[in-house]
CSV table of C-alpha atoms and ligand atoms in Angstrom, one decimal:
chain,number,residue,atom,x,y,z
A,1,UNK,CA,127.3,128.6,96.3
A,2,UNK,CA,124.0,130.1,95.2
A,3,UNK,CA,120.7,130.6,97.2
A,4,UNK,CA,119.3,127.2,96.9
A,5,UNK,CA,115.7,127.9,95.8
A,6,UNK,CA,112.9,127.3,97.7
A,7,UNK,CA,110.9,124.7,96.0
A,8,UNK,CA,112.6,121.1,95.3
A,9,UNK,CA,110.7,118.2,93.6
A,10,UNK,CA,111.8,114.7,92.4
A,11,UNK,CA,110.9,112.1,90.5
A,12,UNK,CA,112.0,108.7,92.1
A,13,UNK,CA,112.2,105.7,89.7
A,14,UNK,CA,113.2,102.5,90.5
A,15,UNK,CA,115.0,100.6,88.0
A,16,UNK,CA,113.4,97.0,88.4
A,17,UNK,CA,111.6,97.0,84.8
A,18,UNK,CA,110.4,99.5,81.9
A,19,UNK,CA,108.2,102.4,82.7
A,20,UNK,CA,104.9,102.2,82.1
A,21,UNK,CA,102.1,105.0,81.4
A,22,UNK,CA,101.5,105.5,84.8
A,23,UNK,CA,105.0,106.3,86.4
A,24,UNK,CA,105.4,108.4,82.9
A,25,UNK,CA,102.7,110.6,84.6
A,26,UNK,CA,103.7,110.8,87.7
A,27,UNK,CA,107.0,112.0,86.5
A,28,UNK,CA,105.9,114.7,84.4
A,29,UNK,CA,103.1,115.9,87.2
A,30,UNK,CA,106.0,116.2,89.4
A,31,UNK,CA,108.1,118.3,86.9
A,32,UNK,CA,105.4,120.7,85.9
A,33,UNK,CA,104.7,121.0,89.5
A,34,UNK,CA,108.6,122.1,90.1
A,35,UNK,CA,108.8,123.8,86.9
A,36,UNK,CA,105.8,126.2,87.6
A,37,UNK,CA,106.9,126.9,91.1
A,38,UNK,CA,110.3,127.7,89.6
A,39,UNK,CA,112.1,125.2,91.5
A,40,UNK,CA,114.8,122.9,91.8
A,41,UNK,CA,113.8,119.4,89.7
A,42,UNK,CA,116.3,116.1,91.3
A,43,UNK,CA,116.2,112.9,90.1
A,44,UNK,CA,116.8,110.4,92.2
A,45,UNK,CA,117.2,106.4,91.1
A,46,UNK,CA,115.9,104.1,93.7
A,47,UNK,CA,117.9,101.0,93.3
A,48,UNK,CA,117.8,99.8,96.8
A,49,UNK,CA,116.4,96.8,95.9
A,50,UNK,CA,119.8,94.9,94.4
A,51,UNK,CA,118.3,91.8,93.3
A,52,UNK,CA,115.5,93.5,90.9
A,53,UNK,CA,117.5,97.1,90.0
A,54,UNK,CA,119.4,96.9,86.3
A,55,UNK,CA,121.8,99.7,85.1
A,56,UNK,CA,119.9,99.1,81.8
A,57,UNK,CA,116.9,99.9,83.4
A,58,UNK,CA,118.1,103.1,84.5
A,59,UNK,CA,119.5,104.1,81.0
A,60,UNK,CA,116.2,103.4,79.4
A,61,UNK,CA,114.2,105.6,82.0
A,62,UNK,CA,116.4,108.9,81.7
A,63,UNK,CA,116.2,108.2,77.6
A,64,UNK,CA,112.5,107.7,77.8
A,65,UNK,CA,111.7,110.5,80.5
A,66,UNK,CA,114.1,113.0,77.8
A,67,UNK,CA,112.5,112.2,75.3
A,68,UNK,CA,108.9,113.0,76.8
A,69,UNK,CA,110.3,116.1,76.9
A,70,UNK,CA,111.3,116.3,80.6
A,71,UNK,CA,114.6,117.6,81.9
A,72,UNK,CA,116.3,117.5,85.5
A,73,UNK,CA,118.6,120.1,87.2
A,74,UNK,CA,120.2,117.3,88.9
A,75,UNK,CA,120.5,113.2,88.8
A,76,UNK,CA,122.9,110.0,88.0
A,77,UNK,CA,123.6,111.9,84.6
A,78,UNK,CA,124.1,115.5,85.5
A,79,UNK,CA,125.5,115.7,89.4
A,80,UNK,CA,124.8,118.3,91.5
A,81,UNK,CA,125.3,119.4,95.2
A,82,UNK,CA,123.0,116.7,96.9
A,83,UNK,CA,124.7,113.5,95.1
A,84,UNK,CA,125.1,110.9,94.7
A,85,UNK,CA,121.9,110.4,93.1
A,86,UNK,CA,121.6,106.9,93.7
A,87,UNK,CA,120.8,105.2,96.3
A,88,UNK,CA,123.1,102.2,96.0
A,89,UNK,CA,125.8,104.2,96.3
A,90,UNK,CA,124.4,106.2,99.8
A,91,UNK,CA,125.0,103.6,102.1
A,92,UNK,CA,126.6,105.2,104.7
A,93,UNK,CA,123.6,108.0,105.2
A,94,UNK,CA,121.2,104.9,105.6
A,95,UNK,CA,123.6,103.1,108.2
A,96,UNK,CA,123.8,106.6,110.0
A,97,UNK,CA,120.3,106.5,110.3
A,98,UNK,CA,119.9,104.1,111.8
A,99,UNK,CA,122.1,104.6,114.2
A,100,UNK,CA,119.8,107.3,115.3
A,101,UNK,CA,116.5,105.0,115.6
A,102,UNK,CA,115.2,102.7,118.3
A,103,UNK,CA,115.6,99.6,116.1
A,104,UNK,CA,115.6,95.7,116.5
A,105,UNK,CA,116.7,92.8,114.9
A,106,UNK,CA,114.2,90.7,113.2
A,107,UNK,CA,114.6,86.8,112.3
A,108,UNK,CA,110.7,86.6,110.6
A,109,UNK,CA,110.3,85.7,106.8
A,110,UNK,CA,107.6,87.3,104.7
A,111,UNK,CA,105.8,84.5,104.4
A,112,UNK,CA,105.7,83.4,108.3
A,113,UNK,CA,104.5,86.7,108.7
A,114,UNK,CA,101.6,86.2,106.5
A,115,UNK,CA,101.1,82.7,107.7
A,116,UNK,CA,100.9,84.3,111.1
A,117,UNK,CA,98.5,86.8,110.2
A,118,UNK,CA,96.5,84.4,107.8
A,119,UNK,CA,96.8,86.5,104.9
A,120,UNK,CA,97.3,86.2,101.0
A,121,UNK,CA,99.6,86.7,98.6
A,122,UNK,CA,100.2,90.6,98.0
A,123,UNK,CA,98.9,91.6,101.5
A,124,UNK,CA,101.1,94.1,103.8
A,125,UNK,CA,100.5,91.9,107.2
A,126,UNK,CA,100.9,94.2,110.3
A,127,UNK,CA,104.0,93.1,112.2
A,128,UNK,CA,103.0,91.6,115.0
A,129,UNK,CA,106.1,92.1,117.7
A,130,UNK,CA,107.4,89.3,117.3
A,131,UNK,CA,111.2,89.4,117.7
A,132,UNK,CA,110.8,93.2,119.8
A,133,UNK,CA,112.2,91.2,122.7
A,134,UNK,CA,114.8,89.4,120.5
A,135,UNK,CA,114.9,87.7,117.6
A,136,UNK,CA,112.9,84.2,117.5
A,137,UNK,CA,115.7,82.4,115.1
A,138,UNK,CA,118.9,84.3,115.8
A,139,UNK,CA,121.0,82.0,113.8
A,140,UNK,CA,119.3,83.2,110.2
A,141,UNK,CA,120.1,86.3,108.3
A,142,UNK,CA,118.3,89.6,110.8
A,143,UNK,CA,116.3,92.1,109.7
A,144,UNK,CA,116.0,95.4,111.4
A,145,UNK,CA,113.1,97.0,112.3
A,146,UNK,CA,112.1,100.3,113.8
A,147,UNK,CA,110.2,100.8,117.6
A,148,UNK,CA,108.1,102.7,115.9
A,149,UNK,CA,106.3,104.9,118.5
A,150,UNK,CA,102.3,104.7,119.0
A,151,UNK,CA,99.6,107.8,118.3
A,152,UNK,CA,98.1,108.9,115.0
A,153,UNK,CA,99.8,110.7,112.2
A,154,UNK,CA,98.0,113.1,110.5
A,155,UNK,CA,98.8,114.5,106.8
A,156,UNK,CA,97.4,116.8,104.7
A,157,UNK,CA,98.0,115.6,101.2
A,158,UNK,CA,97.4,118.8,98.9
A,159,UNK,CA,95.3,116.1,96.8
A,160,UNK,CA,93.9,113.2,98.8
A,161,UNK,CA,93.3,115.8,101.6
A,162,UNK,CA,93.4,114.5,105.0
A,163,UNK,CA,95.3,111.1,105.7
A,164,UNK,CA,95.0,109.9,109.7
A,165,UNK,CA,97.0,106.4,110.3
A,166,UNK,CA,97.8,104.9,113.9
A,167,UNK,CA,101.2,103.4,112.2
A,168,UNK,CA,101.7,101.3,115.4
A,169,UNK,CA,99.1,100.1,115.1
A,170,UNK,CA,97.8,99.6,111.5
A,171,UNK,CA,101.4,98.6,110.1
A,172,UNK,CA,103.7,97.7,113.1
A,173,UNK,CA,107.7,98.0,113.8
A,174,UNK,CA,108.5,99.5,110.4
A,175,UNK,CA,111.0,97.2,108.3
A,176,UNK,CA,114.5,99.6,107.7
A,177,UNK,CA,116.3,96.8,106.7
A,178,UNK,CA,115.5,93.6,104.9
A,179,UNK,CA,116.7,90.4,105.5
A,180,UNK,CA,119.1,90.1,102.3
A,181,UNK,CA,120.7,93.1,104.0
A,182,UNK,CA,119.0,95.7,101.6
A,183,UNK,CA,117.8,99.0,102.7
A,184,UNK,CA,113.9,99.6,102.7
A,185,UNK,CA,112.3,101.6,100.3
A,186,UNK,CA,110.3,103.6,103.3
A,187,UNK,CA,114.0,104.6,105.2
A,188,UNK,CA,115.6,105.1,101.7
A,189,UNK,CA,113.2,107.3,100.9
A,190,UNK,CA,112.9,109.6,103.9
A,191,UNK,CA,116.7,109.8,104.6
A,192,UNK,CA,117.2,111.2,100.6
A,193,UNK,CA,114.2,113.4,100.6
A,194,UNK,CA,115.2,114.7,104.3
A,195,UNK,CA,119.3,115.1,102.6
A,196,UNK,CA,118.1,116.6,99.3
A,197,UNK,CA,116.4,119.1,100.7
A,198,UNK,CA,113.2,117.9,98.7
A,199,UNK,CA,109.9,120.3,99.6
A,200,UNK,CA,107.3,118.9,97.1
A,201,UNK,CA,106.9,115.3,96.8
A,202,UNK,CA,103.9,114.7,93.7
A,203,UNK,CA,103.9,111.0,92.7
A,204,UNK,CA,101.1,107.8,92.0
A,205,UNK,CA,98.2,107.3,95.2
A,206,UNK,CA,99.7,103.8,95.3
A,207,UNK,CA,102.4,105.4,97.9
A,208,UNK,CA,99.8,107.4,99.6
A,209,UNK,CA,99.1,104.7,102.7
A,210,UNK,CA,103.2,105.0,102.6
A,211,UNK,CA,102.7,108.8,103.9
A,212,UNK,CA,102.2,108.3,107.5
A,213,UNK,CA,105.1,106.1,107.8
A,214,UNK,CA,107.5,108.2,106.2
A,215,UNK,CA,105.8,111.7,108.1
A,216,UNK,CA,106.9,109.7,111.1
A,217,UNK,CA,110.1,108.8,110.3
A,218,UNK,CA,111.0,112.2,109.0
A,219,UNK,CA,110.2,113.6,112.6
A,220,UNK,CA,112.2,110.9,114.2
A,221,UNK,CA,115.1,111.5,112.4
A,222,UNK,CA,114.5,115.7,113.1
A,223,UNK,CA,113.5,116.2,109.5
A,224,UNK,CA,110.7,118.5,108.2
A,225,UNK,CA,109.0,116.7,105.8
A,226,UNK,CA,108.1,117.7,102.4
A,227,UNK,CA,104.0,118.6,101.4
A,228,UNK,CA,102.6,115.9,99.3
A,229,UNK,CA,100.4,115.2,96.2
A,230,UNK,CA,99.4,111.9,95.4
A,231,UNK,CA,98.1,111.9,91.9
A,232,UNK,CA,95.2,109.5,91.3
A,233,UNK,CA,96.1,106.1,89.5
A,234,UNK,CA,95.5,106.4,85.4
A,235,UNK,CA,92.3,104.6,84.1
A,236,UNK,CA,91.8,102.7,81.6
A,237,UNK,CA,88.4,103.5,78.9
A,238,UNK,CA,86.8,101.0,81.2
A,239,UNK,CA,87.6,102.9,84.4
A,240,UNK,CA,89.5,100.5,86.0
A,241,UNK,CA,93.4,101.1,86.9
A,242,UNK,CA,95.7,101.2,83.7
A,243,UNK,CA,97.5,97.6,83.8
A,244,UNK,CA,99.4,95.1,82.2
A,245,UNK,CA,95.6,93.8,81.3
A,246,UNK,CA,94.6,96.7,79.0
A,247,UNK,CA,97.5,95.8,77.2
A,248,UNK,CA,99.1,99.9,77.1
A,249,UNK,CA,102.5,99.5,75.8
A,250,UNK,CA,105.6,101.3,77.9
A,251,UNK,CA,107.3,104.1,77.5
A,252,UNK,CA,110.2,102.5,75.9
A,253,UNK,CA,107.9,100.7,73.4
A,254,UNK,CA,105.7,103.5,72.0
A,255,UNK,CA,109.3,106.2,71.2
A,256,UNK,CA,111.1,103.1,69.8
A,257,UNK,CA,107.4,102.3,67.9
A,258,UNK,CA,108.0,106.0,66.6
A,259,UNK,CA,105.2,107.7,68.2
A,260,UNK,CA,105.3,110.9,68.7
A,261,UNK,CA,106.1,112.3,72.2
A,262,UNK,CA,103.6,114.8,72.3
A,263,UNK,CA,100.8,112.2,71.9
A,264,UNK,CA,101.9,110.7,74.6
A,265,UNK,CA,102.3,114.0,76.9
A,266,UNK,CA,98.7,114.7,75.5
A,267,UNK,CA,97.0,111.3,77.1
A,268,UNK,CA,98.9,111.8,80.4
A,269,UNK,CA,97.4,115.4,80.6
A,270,UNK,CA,93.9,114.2,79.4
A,271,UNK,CA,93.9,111.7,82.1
A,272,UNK,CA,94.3,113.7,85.0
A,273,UNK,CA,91.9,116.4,83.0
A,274,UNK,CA,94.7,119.1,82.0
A,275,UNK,CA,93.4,119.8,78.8
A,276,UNK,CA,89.9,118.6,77.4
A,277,UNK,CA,89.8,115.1,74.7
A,278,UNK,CA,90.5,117.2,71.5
A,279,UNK,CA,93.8,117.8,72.3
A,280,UNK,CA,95.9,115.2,70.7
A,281,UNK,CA,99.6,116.7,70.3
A,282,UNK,CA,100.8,118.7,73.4
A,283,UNK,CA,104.7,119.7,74.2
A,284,UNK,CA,105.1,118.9,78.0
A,285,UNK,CA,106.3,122.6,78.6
A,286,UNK,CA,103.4,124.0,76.8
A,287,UNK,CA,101.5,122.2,79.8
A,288,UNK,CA,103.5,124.7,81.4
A,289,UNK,CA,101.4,128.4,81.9
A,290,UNK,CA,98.3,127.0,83.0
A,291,UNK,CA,99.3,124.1,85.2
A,292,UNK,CA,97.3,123.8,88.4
A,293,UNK,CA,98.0,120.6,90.9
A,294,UNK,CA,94.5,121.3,92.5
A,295,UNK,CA,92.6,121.0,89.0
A,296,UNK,CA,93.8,117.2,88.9
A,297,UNK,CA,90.9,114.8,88.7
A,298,UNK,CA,90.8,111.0,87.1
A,299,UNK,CA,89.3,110.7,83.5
A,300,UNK,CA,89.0,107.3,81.7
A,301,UNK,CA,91.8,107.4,78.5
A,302,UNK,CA,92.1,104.8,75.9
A,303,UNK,CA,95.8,104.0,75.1
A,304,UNK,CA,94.6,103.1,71.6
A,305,UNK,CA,94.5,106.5,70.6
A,306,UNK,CA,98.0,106.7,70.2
A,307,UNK,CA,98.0,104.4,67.4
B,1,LIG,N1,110.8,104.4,93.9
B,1,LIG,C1,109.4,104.4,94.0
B,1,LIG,C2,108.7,103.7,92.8
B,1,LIG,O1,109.3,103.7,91.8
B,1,LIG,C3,108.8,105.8,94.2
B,1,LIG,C4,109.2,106.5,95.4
B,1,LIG,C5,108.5,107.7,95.7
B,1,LIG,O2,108.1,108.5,94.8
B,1,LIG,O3,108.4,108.0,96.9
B,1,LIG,O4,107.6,103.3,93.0
């Protein structure tokens, strides 16, 4: 085999629904960020979540992410040495995880948890210990949950800067395994970044409270993890985050509307201030020789310009 090289990025989609302008940034940050150091770019399809994932889903990404002019060394579609590359067919690395964790079974539903901690819709309640000594309803279906130890975390995130979280305390025993028997998206993640041999992890600040969670896991599971950059959200022209509200059409939508892909690759770079508002057409790999992570900062875009 050859000398693996040093750097290795991802880009992590989950398959639950289209992508929209926003994950089609975070995806192309996170290439030109591999690309530029010369490394190793994975792709990795997060279908943990069985109820919500689509094969379909998955098809339309790798079409749409192609044709944005993006290309991967290794994924569903092209193999490689770390495979497989999706995560509902790595079972047996999540199960050997934890194996290795101080974990408990855990009878509480979502919403008793949020009753318990009086909280809305939406909210991440903190877990409040209830089943640590055993599981309050053994008879239901048990989720599993890590001990996860006390003390602050602290992570330098090469964009956000300095992240300090008590996890303990601010989120609780860490859910590993829901309740339907899938695997969480915060063990997932760290066991496939720890056994791809990932080293750069750039995706959306919507993960970044995530961070100390995973750092913590990747040392309990004697994994180094990877540096991260978490790229601000995309804003609409009035400033707020890009959603469904603002009415930006997906990915999917704007190469079947017969849009050209480097109009598209030119609003992701204006937003995140790559290249100044009179740039209109870009190739993603002419992004290429002057890409800087650090330069990243938040401008307002308006979708509409792509008409
Ligand atoms: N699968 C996650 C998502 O689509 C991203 C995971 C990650 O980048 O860590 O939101």
């Amino acid at each position: 085999m050859s000398v693996p090289s040093s750097h290795r990025g991802r880009y992590a989609p989950s398959p639950t629904g289209r992508l929209h302008l926003g994950n089609a940034r975070s995806a192309l940050l996170a290439w030109l960020e591999t690309r530029r150091a010369g490394g190793v770019f994975v792709m990795r399809i997060e279908d943990v979540d069985h109820q919500r994932s689509r094969p379909e889903f998955e098809e339309r990404l790798l079409t749409d992410l192609r044709w944005l002019g993006l290309d991967w060394d290794e994924g569903p579609d092209v193999g490689g040495a770390y495979g497989p590359y999706r995560q509902s067919e790595r079972d047996e690395r999540y199960a050997a995880a934890i194996e290795a964790l101080d974990v408990f079974p855990c009878s509480c539903s979502r919403r008793e948890l949020r009753e318990e901690a009086s909280m809305g819709e939406g909210d991440e309640p903190i877990y409040p210990g209830t089943c640590a000594a055993g599981p309050r309803h053994p008879e239901r279906p048990l989720a599993l949950r890590w001990r996860t130890p006390a003390g602050i975390v602290e992570v330098e995130d090469r964009i956000a800067g300095t992240l300090r979280q008590d996890v303990r305390a601010e989120v609780g025993d860490i859910l590993l395994r829901r309740r339907d028997a899938a695997w969480a998206y915060q063990l997932a993640v760290v066991v496939d970044d720890a056994a791809m041999g990932i080293t750069d992890v750039v995706r959306g600040a919507d993960l970044l409270m995530s961070t100390p969670r995973q750092v913590l896991l990747h040392r309990a599971l004697d994994a180094t993890p990877p540096r991260f950059a978490h790229v601000p959200l995309i804003l609409g022209e009035d400033g707020h985050k890009l959603s469904k509200r603002h009415g930006a059409p997906d990915l999917s939508a704007l190469r079947e509307g017969g849009i050209a892909p480097e109009r598209v690759v030119a609003l992701l770079a204006r937003s995140v201030g790559l290249v100044g508002p009179s740039r209109t057409m870009i190739q993603a790999q002419e992004l290429l020789a002057e890409f800087d992570l650090s330069r990243i900062r938040p401008v307002a875009v308006d979708w509409r310009s792509l008409a």
